Coordinates of C-alpha atoms in Angstrom, one line a residue:
M573 CA 46.5 -114.3 -104.8
K574 CA 44.7 -115.9 -101.9
F575 CA 45.4 -115.5 -98.1
S576 CA 44.3 -117.7 -95.5
Y577 CA 43.4 -116.1 -92.3
P578 CA 45.5 -118.2 -90.1
L579 CA 48.5 -117.5 -92.2
V580 CA 47.7 -113.7 -92.3
A581 CA 47.3 -113.8 -88.6
I582 CA 50.4 -115.3 -88.0
V583 CA 52.5 -112.9 -90.0
L584 CA 51.1 -110.1 -88.4
A585 CA 51.4 -111.5 -85.1
L586 CA 55.2 -111.9 -85.7
A587 CA 55.6 -108.4 -87.3
G588 CA 53.9 -107.0 -84.1
L589 CA 56.3 -108.8 -81.9
A590 CA 59.5 -108.1 -84.0
G591 CA 59.1 -104.6 -85.3
C592 CA 56.5 -102.9 -83.1
A593 CA 58.1 -103.5 -79.5
H594 CA 58.1 -100.2 -77.5
R595 CA 61.1 -99.6 -75.6
P596 CA 60.9 -97.7 -72.3
A597 CA 61.6 -94.0 -72.6
A598 CA 63.9 -94.2 -69.5
T599 CA 65.7 -96.8 -67.6
Y600 CA 66.3 -97.0 -64.0
L601 CA 70.1 -96.6 -63.3
P602 CA 71.1 -96.8 -59.5
A603 CA 72.5 -93.4 -58.2
A604 CA 76.2 -93.3 -58.0
P605 CA 77.4 -92.6 -54.5
A606 CA 77.8 -88.8 -54.3
A607 CA 81.4 -87.7 -53.5
A608 CA 81.8 -86.2 -50.2
V609 CA 81.2 -82.5 -50.7
V610 CA 82.8 -80.7 -48.0
A611 CA 80.8 -77.5 -46.7
P612 CA 83.1 -74.2 -46.6
Q613 CA 84.5 -73.6 -43.3
L614 CA 86.3 -70.5 -41.8
L615 CA 89.1 -70.6 -39.4
F616 CA 89.1 -67.9 -36.4
L617 CA 92.3 -67.7 -34.5
S618 CA 92.9 -65.3 -31.7
C619 CA 96.5 -64.9 -30.5
R620 CA 98.6 -63.0 -28.0
M621 CA 102.1 -62.1 -28.9
T622 CA 104.6 -61.0 -26.2
A623 CA 108.0 -59.4 -26.6
E624 CA 110.9 -61.1 -25.0
T625 CA 114.5 -60.9 -24.8
T626 CA 114.9 -64.0 -26.8
G627 CA 112.3 -63.2 -29.2
S628 CA 108.6 -62.8 -29.6
R629 CA 106.4 -65.4 -27.8
L630 CA 103.0 -66.5 -29.2
Q631 CA 100.0 -67.7 -26.9
V632 CA 97.1 -69.3 -29.0
L633 CA 93.9 -67.8 -27.0
R634 CA 91.3 -69.6 -29.3
A635 CA 91.3 -71.6 -32.2
E636 CA 88.1 -72.4 -33.8
V637 CA 86.6 -73.9 -37.2
V638 CA 83.0 -72.9 -38.2
A639 CA 80.8 -73.6 -41.2
G640 CA 80.6 -70.5 -43.6
T641 CA 82.4 -68.6 -46.3
L642 CA 84.1 -65.1 -46.3
K643 CA 82.1 -62.4 -47.1
M644 CA 84.9 -60.3 -48.3
P645 CA 88.7 -61.6 -48.5
D646 CA 90.8 -59.9 -46.0
S647 CA 93.6 -57.7 -47.3
E648 CA 97.2 -58.9 -46.8
A649 CA 99.3 -56.6 -44.6
D650 CA 101.6 -54.8 -46.7
A651 CA 103.9 -53.6 -43.8
P652 CA 107.8 -54.7 -44.0
D653 CA 106.8 -56.5 -40.5
F654 CA 104.0 -58.8 -40.2
V655 CA 102.8 -62.3 -38.7
R656 CA 102.2 -65.0 -41.5
V657 CA 99.5 -67.8 -40.9
T658 CA 99.9 -70.6 -43.4
Q659 CA 97.5 -73.8 -43.6
L660 CA 99.6 -76.9 -44.5
D661 CA 98.6 -80.2 -45.5
G662 CA 99.4 -83.6 -44.1
Q663 CA 102.8 -83.7 -46.1
G664 CA 103.7 -80.0 -45.0
Q665 CA 102.6 -78.2 -48.3
H666 CA 101.4 -74.9 -48.3
L667 CA 97.7 -74.6 -49.0
A668 CA 96.7 -71.0 -48.0
Q669 CA 98.1 -68.2 -46.1
A670 CA 97.0 -64.9 -44.5
R671 CA 99.2 -61.9 -43.5
V672 CA 98.5 -59.5 -40.6
S673 CA 100.3 -56.3 -39.6
H674 CA 103.0 -57.0 -36.6
P675 CA 101.0 -56.7 -33.6
L676 CA 103.7 -55.6 -31.5
R677 CA 105.0 -52.9 -34.1
R678 CA 102.5 -50.2 -34.7
R679 CA 103.1 -47.4 -36.8
V680 CA 101.6 -44.0 -35.7
E681 CA 101.5 -40.3 -36.9
H682 CA 101.9 -37.5 -34.7
V683 CA 102.6 -33.8 -34.9
A684 CA 106.3 -32.9 -35.2
A685 CA 108.3 -30.7 -33.0
D686 CA 107.6 -27.7 -35.4
Q687 CA 103.7 -28.1 -34.8
R688 CA 103.4 -27.7 -38.5
T689 CA 104.1 -31.2 -40.1
F690 CA 103.1 -34.8 -39.3
Q691 CA 105.5 -37.2 -38.5
R692 CA 105.4 -41.2 -38.7
S693 CA 107.0 -43.1 -35.7
E694 CA 107.0 -46.8 -34.9
V695 CA 105.8 -47.6 -31.4
V696 CA 107.2 -51.1 -30.1
L697 CA 104.4 -52.8 -27.6
P698 CA 105.3 -55.4 -25.0
T699 CA 102.3 -57.3 -25.6
A700 CA 99.3 -57.2 -28.1
E701 CA 96.5 -59.3 -29.3
F702 CA 95.6 -60.2 -32.8
F703 CA 92.9 -61.8 -34.7
V704 CA 93.0 -63.9 -37.9
R705 CA 90.0 -65.1 -40.0
M706 CA 90.7 -67.2 -43.1
A707 CA 88.7 -69.8 -45.3
L708 CA 89.7 -73.2 -44.2
Q709 CA 91.1 -75.4 -46.9
P710 CA 89.5 -79.0 -46.9
T711 CA 93.0 -80.8 -46.7
A712 CA 94.3 -78.6 -44.1
A713 CA 96.0 -80.6 -41.1
S714 CA 98.0 -78.0 -39.5
I715 CA 98.5 -74.3 -38.9
R716 CA 101.6 -72.5 -38.9
V717 CA 102.2 -68.8 -37.5
E718 CA 105.6 -67.1 -38.5
E719 CA 106.8 -63.8 -37.7
V720 CA 108.5 -61.8 -40.1
A721 CA 110.5 -59.1 -38.9
D722 CA 113.7 -57.1 -39.7
G723 CA 114.2 -59.5 -42.6
R724 CA 113.9 -62.6 -40.8
T725 CA 111.4 -65.2 -40.5
T726 CA 110.8 -66.8 -37.2
L727 CA 108.4 -70.0 -36.5
L728 CA 106.4 -69.1 -33.4
S729 CA 103.8 -71.9 -33.5
E730 CA 102.5 -74.8 -35.6
L731 CA 99.2 -76.3 -34.3
P732 CA 96.7 -79.0 -35.6
V733 CA 93.5 -77.7 -37.4
P734 CA 90.8 -77.6 -34.6
P735 CA 87.8 -79.7 -34.9
K736 CA 84.6 -78.2 -36.2
S737 CA 82.7 -76.6 -33.6

């Protein structure tokens, strides 16, 4: 069988174009827009509570949001009387909460009248300050502060989430 050089050259050229094409190892894909990642934030809330004849009154001394995370979660108050701070979203749904021992009702230990045993008593203060630190939820829109005392829950204040400082 006799082959002519022009025919062999054409066959080899077509084979080279058809079967030996190199594909790139990677192709460029434009980056998808990154989802907005919210950095962790903390809410610091300082308040003063005052006992009045009509109930307790709350004064927010300072509300501040800063970047950061909790090193250790705060333990929740296990006392029967406490103040509950709740984060709410725009629809009023609960997102997170923290409990603080009631600032106006302190339990103290002292030596009993027999001078041999200890006794526990409750002291009711006219005014006291307290502090709450909690991780701020990204969708939180407001902060609700409630007093839970004597089996009743009373709304003390509801404030918008402060802007990040």
